[in-house]
């Protein structure tokens, strides 16, 4: 294995064939984006957890304060640039456990996890409409936007399962709660008071691995 240049890595297979891997340009241009994206999502998830807790304890004064904070863009680290803040603000309500009926798909879903940009394997599974760069979002490339792993409702998607949806195609909607899926019980803790879910152990562990540089992946420990 050898480094060929910025964002390029070459290696030779046992049969002599040379393989070349290149990092996407949007990943090279903003090296801090992934770390700040994950930190922001974790902070927003903690906020949602505290909101559910305060409502469950009937501490409505605290809940009102947290609700106001949730509606704001709270969660940035002090190092976050203004451009990054604008990008993060667009998806501030899109955290694991949020119910999100995709705009272009007639189905109900809940977010399990997310990535700061669209990886090549996800791009190969997207439709031509999804691959187009939406106007008004300031994106130079469709792969620059975050992508979300969503658990689909089995009433809309036979057998349930995970679908990957770009951020610009998502909108939070409490009416999509509760979700019907055979996988929901092991991954999500329903919270009727906020009409959303809190992620259970497998999702929290996946998020921790992401902060170490790994892609979002739910591990079956059974």
PDB file of C-alpha atoms in Angstrom:
ATOM      1  CA  UNK A   1       0.000   0.000   0.000  1.00  0.00           C
ATOM      2  CA  UNK A   2       1.361   3.439  -0.862  1.00  0.00           C
ATOM      3  CA  UNK A   3       0.174   7.032  -0.741  1.00  0.00           C
ATOM      4  CA  UNK A   4      -0.048   8.497  -4.249  1.00  0.00           C
ATOM      5  CA  UNK A   5      -1.152  12.000  -3.318  1.00  0.00           C
ATOM      6  CA  UNK A   6      -3.690  13.887  -1.227  1.00  0.00           C
ATOM      7  CA  UNK A   7      -6.782  11.719  -1.017  1.00  0.00           C
ATOM      8  CA  UNK A   8      -5.244   8.902  -3.083  1.00  0.00           C
ATOM      9  CA  UNK A   9      -4.154   5.467  -1.922  1.00  0.00           C
ATOM     10  CA  UNK A  10      -2.847   2.695  -4.165  1.00  0.00           C
ATOM     11  CA  UNK A  11      -2.247  -0.966  -3.418  1.00  0.00           C
ATOM     12  CA  UNK A  12      -1.400  -4.093  -5.360  1.00  0.00           C
ATOM     13  CA  UNK A  13      -3.480  -7.266  -5.199  1.00  0.00           C
ATOM     14  CA  UNK A  14      -1.797 -10.713  -5.020  1.00  0.00           C
ATOM     15  CA  UNK A  15      -2.466 -11.236  -8.744  1.00  0.00           C
ATOM     16  CA  UNK A  16      -0.546  -8.060  -9.571  1.00  0.00           C
ATOM     17  CA  UNK A  17      -3.552  -5.872 -10.336  1.00  0.00           C
ATOM     18  CA  UNK A  18      -3.192  -2.357  -8.958  1.00  0.00           C
ATOM     19  CA  UNK A  19      -6.147  -0.757  -7.190  1.00  0.00           C
ATOM     20  CA  UNK A  20      -6.567   2.961  -6.638  1.00  0.00           C
ATOM     21  CA  UNK A  21      -8.822   4.492  -3.972  1.00  0.00           C
ATOM     22  CA  UNK A  22      -9.576   8.185  -3.982  1.00  0.00           C
ATOM     23  CA  UNK A  23     -11.182  10.223  -1.219  1.00  0.00           C
ATOM     24  CA  UNK A  24     -14.117  12.347  -2.352  1.00  0.00           C
ATOM     25  CA  UNK A  25     -13.223  16.018  -2.852  1.00  0.00           C
ATOM     26  CA  UNK A  26     -15.810  17.259  -0.371  1.00  0.00           C
ATOM     27  CA  UNK A  27     -14.078  15.200   2.344  1.00  0.00           C
ATOM     28  CA  UNK A  28     -10.701  16.707   1.487  1.00  0.00           C
ATOM     29  CA  UNK A  29     -11.934  20.290   1.326  1.00  0.00           C
ATOM     30  CA  UNK A  30     -13.433  20.319   4.828  1.00  0.00           C
ATOM     31  CA  UNK A  31     -11.517  17.963   7.084  1.00  0.00           C
ATOM     32  CA  UNK A  32     -13.274  19.147  10.255  1.00  0.00           C
ATOM     33  CA  UNK A  33     -16.841  18.658   8.994  1.00  0.00           C
ATOM     34  CA  UNK A  34     -17.301  15.017  10.013  1.00  0.00           C
ATOM     35  CA  UNK A  35     -16.127  15.515  13.593  1.00  0.00           C
ATOM     36  CA  UNK A  36     -18.310  18.593  14.136  1.00  0.00           C
ATOM     37  CA  UNK A  37     -21.276  16.921  12.441  1.00  0.00           C
ATOM     38  CA  UNK A  38     -21.133  13.941  14.831  1.00  0.00           C
ATOM     39  CA  UNK A  39     -20.631  16.128  17.903  1.00  0.00           C
ATOM     40  CA  UNK A  40     -23.623  18.237  16.944  1.00  0.00           C
ATOM     41  CA  UNK A  41     -25.841  15.182  16.429  1.00  0.00           C
ATOM     42  CA  UNK A  42     -24.801  13.722  19.779  1.00  0.00           C
ATOM     43  CA  UNK A  43     -25.530  17.014  21.556  1.00  0.00           C
ATOM     44  CA  UNK A  44     -28.952  17.286  19.914  1.00  0.00           C
ATOM     45  CA  UNK A  45     -29.736  13.686  20.835  1.00  0.00           C
ATOM     46  CA  UNK A  46     -28.858  14.347  24.473  1.00  0.00           C
ATOM     47  CA  UNK A  47     -31.171  17.364  24.411  1.00  0.00           C
ATOM     48  CA  UNK A  48     -34.053  15.240  23.127  1.00  0.00           C
ATOM     49  CA  UNK A  49     -33.390  12.661  25.831  1.00  0.00           C
ATOM     50  CA  UNK A  50     -33.550  15.364  28.531  1.00  0.00           C
ATOM     51  CA  UNK A  51     -36.806  16.662  27.067  1.00  0.00           C
ATOM     52  CA  UNK A  52     -38.389  13.216  27.298  1.00  0.00           C
ATOM     53  CA  UNK A  53     -37.106  12.803  30.865  1.00  0.00           C
ATOM     54  CA  UNK A  54     -38.437  16.156  32.100  1.00  0.00           C
ATOM     55  CA  UNK A  55     -41.865  15.508  30.575  1.00  0.00           C
ATOM     56  CA  UNK A  56     -41.958  12.042  32.119  1.00  0.00           C
ATOM     57  CA  UNK A  57     -41.231  13.575  35.512  1.00  0.00           C
ATOM     58  CA  UNK A  58     -43.875  16.258  34.904  1.00  0.00           C
ATOM     59  CA  UNK A  59     -41.243  18.963  35.271  1.00  0.00           C
ATOM     60  CA  UNK A  60     -42.944  21.209  32.768  1.00  0.00           C
ATOM     61  CA  UNK A  61     -40.894  24.313  33.542  1.00  0.00           C
ATOM     62  CA  UNK A  62     -37.671  22.535  32.646  1.00  0.00           C
ATOM     63  CA  UNK A  63     -39.360  20.894  29.674  1.00  0.00           C
ATOM     64  CA  UNK A  64     -40.422  24.285  28.310  1.00  0.00           C
ATOM     65  CA  UNK A  65     -36.852  25.572  28.526  1.00  0.00           C
ATOM     66  CA  UNK A  66     -35.485  22.468  26.819  1.00  0.00           C
ATOM     67  CA  UNK A  67     -38.173  22.705  24.146  1.00  0.00           C
ATOM     68  CA  UNK A  68     -37.110  26.257  23.337  1.00  0.00           C
ATOM     69  CA  UNK A  69     -33.491  25.116  23.158  1.00  0.00           C
ATOM     70  CA  UNK A  70     -34.498  22.235  20.888  1.00  0.00           C
ATOM     71  CA  UNK A  71     -36.164  24.649  18.483  1.00  0.00           C
ATOM     72  CA  UNK A  72     -32.973  26.722  18.381  1.00  0.00           C
ATOM     73  CA  UNK A  73     -29.674  25.671  16.821  1.00  0.00           C
ATOM     74  CA  UNK A  74     -28.035  24.819  20.146  1.00  0.00           C
ATOM     75  CA  UNK A  75     -25.309  22.187  19.980  1.00  0.00           C
ATOM     76  CA  UNK A  76     -22.479  23.800  18.017  1.00  0.00           C
ATOM     77  CA  UNK A  77     -18.950  23.616  19.427  1.00  0.00           C
ATOM     78  CA  UNK A  78     -17.069  26.906  19.602  1.00  0.00           C
ATOM     79  CA  UNK A  79     -14.796  25.808  16.739  1.00  0.00           C
ATOM     80  CA  UNK A  80     -17.720  25.388  14.318  1.00  0.00           C
ATOM     81  CA  UNK A  81     -17.404  27.824  11.424  1.00  0.00           C
ATOM     82  CA  UNK A  82     -20.352  29.983  10.294  1.00  0.00           C
ATOM     83  CA  UNK A  83     -20.656  27.925   7.101  1.00  0.00           C
ATOM     84  CA  UNK A  84     -20.734  24.699   9.092  1.00  0.00           C
ATOM     85  CA  UNK A  85     -23.318  26.179  11.457  1.00  0.00           C
ATOM     86  CA  UNK A  86     -25.629  26.938   8.552  1.00  0.00           C
ATOM     87  CA  UNK A  87     -25.264  23.408   7.205  1.00  0.00           C
ATOM     88  CA  UNK A  88     -25.862  21.829  10.615  1.00  0.00           C
ATOM     89  CA  UNK A  89     -28.864  24.050  11.329  1.00  0.00           C
ATOM     90  CA  UNK A  90     -30.701  22.590   8.330  1.00  0.00           C
ATOM     91  CA  UNK A  91     -30.750  19.170   9.977  1.00  0.00           C
ATOM     92  CA  UNK A  92     -30.924  20.177  13.634  1.00  0.00           C
ATOM     93  CA  UNK A  93     -34.103  18.145  14.244  1.00  0.00           C
ATOM     94  CA  UNK A  94     -32.889  15.124  12.291  1.00  0.00           C
ATOM     95  CA  UNK A  95     -31.450  12.913  15.016  1.00  0.00           C
ATOM     96  CA  UNK A  96     -31.714   9.183  15.723  1.00  0.00           C
ATOM     97  CA  UNK A  97     -35.261   8.501  16.904  1.00  0.00           C
ATOM     98  CA  UNK A  98     -36.950  11.294  14.957  1.00  0.00           C
ATOM     99  CA  UNK A  99     -39.866  10.301  12.719  1.00  0.00           C
ATOM    100  CA  UNK A 100     -39.354  11.430   9.155  1.00  0.00           C
ATOM    101  CA  UNK A 101     -41.613  10.751   6.179  1.00  0.00           C
ATOM    102  CA  UNK A 102     -39.301  11.376   3.159  1.00  0.00           C
ATOM    103  CA  UNK A 103     -40.666  13.996   0.754  1.00  0.00           C
ATOM    104  CA  UNK A 104     -40.149  11.883  -2.370  1.00  0.00           C
ATOM    105  CA  UNK A 105     -41.282   8.540  -0.947  1.00  0.00           C
ATOM    106  CA  UNK A 106     -44.714   7.535   0.258  1.00  0.00           C
ATOM    107  CA  UNK A 107     -43.599   5.896   3.475  1.00  0.00           C
ATOM    108  CA  UNK A 108     -43.175   6.536   7.176  1.00  0.00           C
ATOM    109  CA  UNK A 109     -39.770   6.066   8.769  1.00  0.00           C
ATOM    110  CA  UNK A 110     -37.611   6.808  11.792  1.00  0.00           C
ATOM    111  CA  UNK A 111     -33.955   7.828  11.761  1.00  0.00           C
ATOM    112  CA  UNK A 112     -31.498   5.230  13.058  1.00  0.00           C
ATOM    113  CA  UNK A 113     -28.250   6.957  12.144  1.00  0.00           C
ATOM    114  CA  UNK A 114     -26.565   9.340   9.768  1.00  0.00           C
ATOM    115  CA  UNK A 115     -23.359  10.133   7.909  1.00  0.00           C
ATOM    116  CA  UNK A 116     -21.885  13.610   7.278  1.00  0.00           C
ATOM    117  CA  UNK A 117     -21.783  13.009   3.535  1.00  0.00           C
ATOM    118  CA  UNK A 118     -22.990  10.485   0.999  1.00  0.00           C
ATOM    119  CA  UNK A 119     -20.529   7.621   0.673  1.00  0.00           C
ATOM    120  CA  UNK A 120     -20.055   5.914  -2.689  1.00  0.00           C
ATOM    121  CA  UNK A 121     -22.009   2.730  -1.744  1.00  0.00           C
ATOM    122  CA  UNK A 122     -25.019   4.879  -0.808  1.00  0.00           C
ATOM    123  CA  UNK A 123     -24.778   6.879  -4.037  1.00  0.00           C
ATOM    124  CA  UNK A 124     -25.054   3.713  -6.106  1.00  0.00           C
ATOM    125  CA  UNK A 125     -28.420   2.950  -4.480  1.00  0.00           C
ATOM    126  CA  UNK A 126     -29.949   6.392  -5.016  1.00  0.00           C
ATOM    127  CA  UNK A 127     -32.356   7.375  -7.779  1.00  0.00           C
ATOM    128  CA  UNK A 128     -31.465   9.945 -10.435  1.00  0.00           C
ATOM    129  CA  UNK A 129     -33.853  12.401  -8.779  1.00  0.00           C
ATOM    130  CA  UNK A 130     -32.062  11.990  -5.453  1.00  0.00           C
ATOM    131  CA  UNK A 131     -28.674  12.386  -7.153  1.00  0.00           C
ATOM    132  CA  UNK A 132     -29.574  15.840  -8.432  1.00  0.00           C
ATOM    133  CA  UNK A 133     -28.315  18.762  -6.353  1.00  0.00           C
ATOM    134  CA  UNK A 134     -31.366  20.502  -4.823  1.00  0.00           C
ATOM    135  CA  UNK A 135     -31.562  24.282  -5.331  1.00  0.00           C
ATOM    136  CA  UNK A 136     -31.451  26.572  -2.314  1.00  0.00           C
ATOM    137  CA  UNK A 137     -29.188  24.414  -0.149  1.00  0.00           C
ATOM    138  CA  UNK A 138     -25.830  25.816  -1.269  1.00  0.00           C
ATOM    139  CA  UNK A 139     -24.448  22.389  -2.195  1.00  0.00           C
ATOM    140  CA  UNK A 140     -21.694  22.144  -4.798  1.00  0.00           C
ATOM    141  CA  UNK A 141     -22.152  18.392  -5.065  1.00  0.00           C
ATOM    142  CA  UNK A 142     -25.014  16.105  -4.052  1.00  0.00           C
ATOM    143  CA  UNK A 143     -22.537  13.969  -2.091  1.00  0.00           C
ATOM    144  CA  UNK A 144     -21.736  16.947   0.136  1.00  0.00           C
ATOM    145  CA  UNK A 145     -25.032  16.588   1.994  1.00  0.00           C
ATOM    146  CA  UNK A 146     -25.580  14.245   4.946  1.00  0.00           C
ATOM    147  CA  UNK A 147     -27.416  10.966   4.427  1.00  0.00           C
ATOM    148  CA  UNK A 148     -29.658   9.177   6.943  1.00  0.00           C
ATOM    149  CA  UNK A 149     -30.278   5.495   7.599  1.00  0.00           C
ATOM    150  CA  UNK A 150     -34.014   5.241   8.248  1.00  0.00           C
ATOM    151  CA  UNK A 151     -36.074   2.291   9.448  1.00  0.00           C
ATOM    152  CA  UNK A 152     -39.140   2.088   7.232  1.00  0.00           C
ATOM    153  CA  UNK A 153     -42.644   1.336   8.473  1.00  0.00           C
ATOM    154  CA  UNK A 154     -43.719  -2.170   7.430  1.00  0.00           C
ATOM    155  CA  UNK A 155     -47.144  -0.815   6.465  1.00  0.00           C
ATOM    156  CA  UNK A 156     -45.456   1.140   3.672  1.00  0.00           C
ATOM    157  CA  UNK A 157     -42.373  -0.998   3.032  1.00  0.00           C
ATOM    158  CA  UNK A 158     -43.094  -4.761   3.129  1.00  0.00           C
ATOM    159  CA  UNK A 159     -40.829  -6.499   5.618  1.00  0.00           C
ATOM    160  CA  UNK A 160     -39.663  -3.137   6.959  1.00  0.00           C
ATOM    161  CA  UNK A 161     -35.918  -2.605   6.570  1.00  0.00           C
ATOM    162  CA  UNK A 162     -33.482   0.276   6.256  1.00  0.00           C
ATOM    163  CA  UNK A 163     -33.583   2.906   3.522  1.00  0.00           C
ATOM    164  CA  UNK A 164     -30.937   5.590   2.968  1.00  0.00           C
ATOM    165  CA  UNK A 165     -32.293   9.075   2.388  1.00  0.00           C
ATOM    166  CA  UNK A 166     -30.378  12.331   1.717  1.00  0.00           C
ATOM    167  CA  UNK A 167     -30.956  15.178   4.155  1.00  0.00           C
ATOM    168  CA  UNK A 168     -32.659  17.454   1.644  1.00  0.00           C
ATOM    169  CA  UNK A 169     -35.377  14.810   1.227  1.00  0.00           C
ATOM    170  CA  UNK A 170     -36.313  14.616   4.899  1.00  0.00           C
ATOM    171  CA  UNK A 171     -38.675  16.535   7.141  1.00  0.00           C
ATOM    172  CA  UNK A 172     -39.624  15.742  10.743  1.00  0.00           C
ATOM    173  CA  UNK A 173     -43.267  14.863  11.288  1.00  0.00           C
ATOM    174  CA  UNK A 174     -44.715  13.623  14.575  1.00  0.00           C
ATOM    175  CA  UNK A 175     -47.663  12.161  12.665  1.00  0.00           C
ATOM    176  CA  UNK A 176     -45.368   9.367  11.482  1.00  0.00           C
ATOM    177  CA  UNK A 177     -45.179   8.162  15.111  1.00  0.00           C
ATOM    178  CA  UNK A 178     -45.491   5.379  16.152  1.00  0.00           C
ATOM    179  CA  UNK A 179     -43.653   3.231  13.661  1.00  0.00           C
ATOM    180  CA  UNK A 180     -44.613  -0.357  12.964  1.00  0.00           C
ATOM    181  CA  UNK A 181     -41.570  -2.546  12.414  1.00  0.00           C
ATOM    182  CA  UNK A 182     -40.378  -5.895  13.720  1.00  0.00           C
ATOM    183  CA  UNK A 183     -36.944  -4.317  14.266  1.00  0.00           C
ATOM    184  CA  UNK A 184     -38.097  -1.301  16.283  1.00  0.00           C
ATOM    185  CA  UNK A 185     -38.256  -2.956  19.718  1.00  0.00           C
ATOM    186  CA  UNK A 186     -34.590  -3.958  19.748  1.00  0.00           C
ATOM    187  CA  UNK A 187     -33.319  -0.610  18.467  1.00  0.00           C
ATOM    188  CA  UNK A 188     -35.672   2.098  19.705  1.00  0.00           C
ATOM    189  CA  UNK A 189     -37.331   3.129  22.951  1.00  0.00           C
ATOM    190  CA  UNK A 190     -40.740   4.734  22.195  1.00  0.00           C
ATOM    191  CA  UNK A 191     -41.478   8.059  23.888  1.00  0.00           C
ATOM    192  CA  UNK A 192     -45.153   8.919  23.559  1.00  0.00           C
ATOM    193  CA  UNK A 193     -44.766  12.299  25.254  1.00  0.00           C
ATOM    194  CA  UNK A 194     -42.476  13.616  22.537  1.00  0.00           C
ATOM    195  CA  UNK A 195     -43.847  11.386  19.750  1.00  0.00           C
ATOM    196  CA  UNK A 196     -40.384  10.146  18.905  1.00  0.00           C
ATOM    197  CA  UNK A 197     -37.916   7.469  19.966  1.00  0.00           C
ATOM    198  CA  UNK A 198     -34.698   7.308  21.939  1.00  0.00           C
ATOM    199  CA  UNK A 199     -31.963   5.076  20.530  1.00  0.00           C
ATOM    200  CA  UNK A 200     -31.122   1.907  22.423  1.00  0.00           C
ATOM    201  CA  UNK A 201     -27.689   0.342  22.955  1.00  0.00           C
ATOM    202  CA  UNK A 202     -26.947  -0.911  19.400  1.00  0.00           C
ATOM    203  CA  UNK A 203     -27.533   2.533  17.897  1.00  0.00           C
ATOM    204  CA  UNK A 204     -25.614   4.371  20.631  1.00  0.00           C
ATOM    205  CA  UNK A 205     -22.688   1.983  20.116  1.00  0.00           C
ATOM    206  CA  UNK A 206     -22.798   2.601  16.358  1.00  0.00           C
ATOM    207  CA  UNK A 207     -22.640   6.351  16.990  1.00  0.00           C
ATOM    208  CA  UNK A 208     -19.602   5.896  19.243  1.00  0.00           C
ATOM    209  CA  UNK A 209     -17.826   3.934  16.517  1.00  0.00           C
ATOM    210  CA  UNK A 210     -18.568   6.695  14.037  1.00  0.00           C
ATOM    211  CA  UNK A 211     -16.667   9.188  16.165  1.00  0.00           C
ATOM    212  CA  UNK A 212     -13.642   6.908  15.750  1.00  0.00           C
ATOM    213  CA  UNK A 213     -13.942   7.125  11.972  1.00  0.00           C
ATOM    214  CA  UNK A 214     -16.046   4.051  11.206  1.00  0.00           C
ATOM    215  CA  UNK A 215     -19.188   4.180   9.023  1.00  0.00           C
ATOM    216  CA  UNK A 216     -22.612   3.797  10.609  1.00  0.00           C
ATOM    217  CA  UNK A 217     -23.214   0.098  11.171  1.00  0.00           C
ATOM    218  CA  UNK A 218     -25.501  -1.719  13.611  1.00  0.00           C
ATOM    219  CA  UNK A 219     -23.858  -4.817  15.034  1.00  0.00           C
ATOM    220  CA  UNK A 220     -26.002  -7.819  15.950  1.00  0.00           C
ATOM    221  CA  UNK A 221     -24.614  -9.120  19.253  1.00  0.00           C
ATOM    222  CA  UNK A 222     -27.012 -12.065  19.393  1.00  0.00           C
TER     223      UNK A 222
END
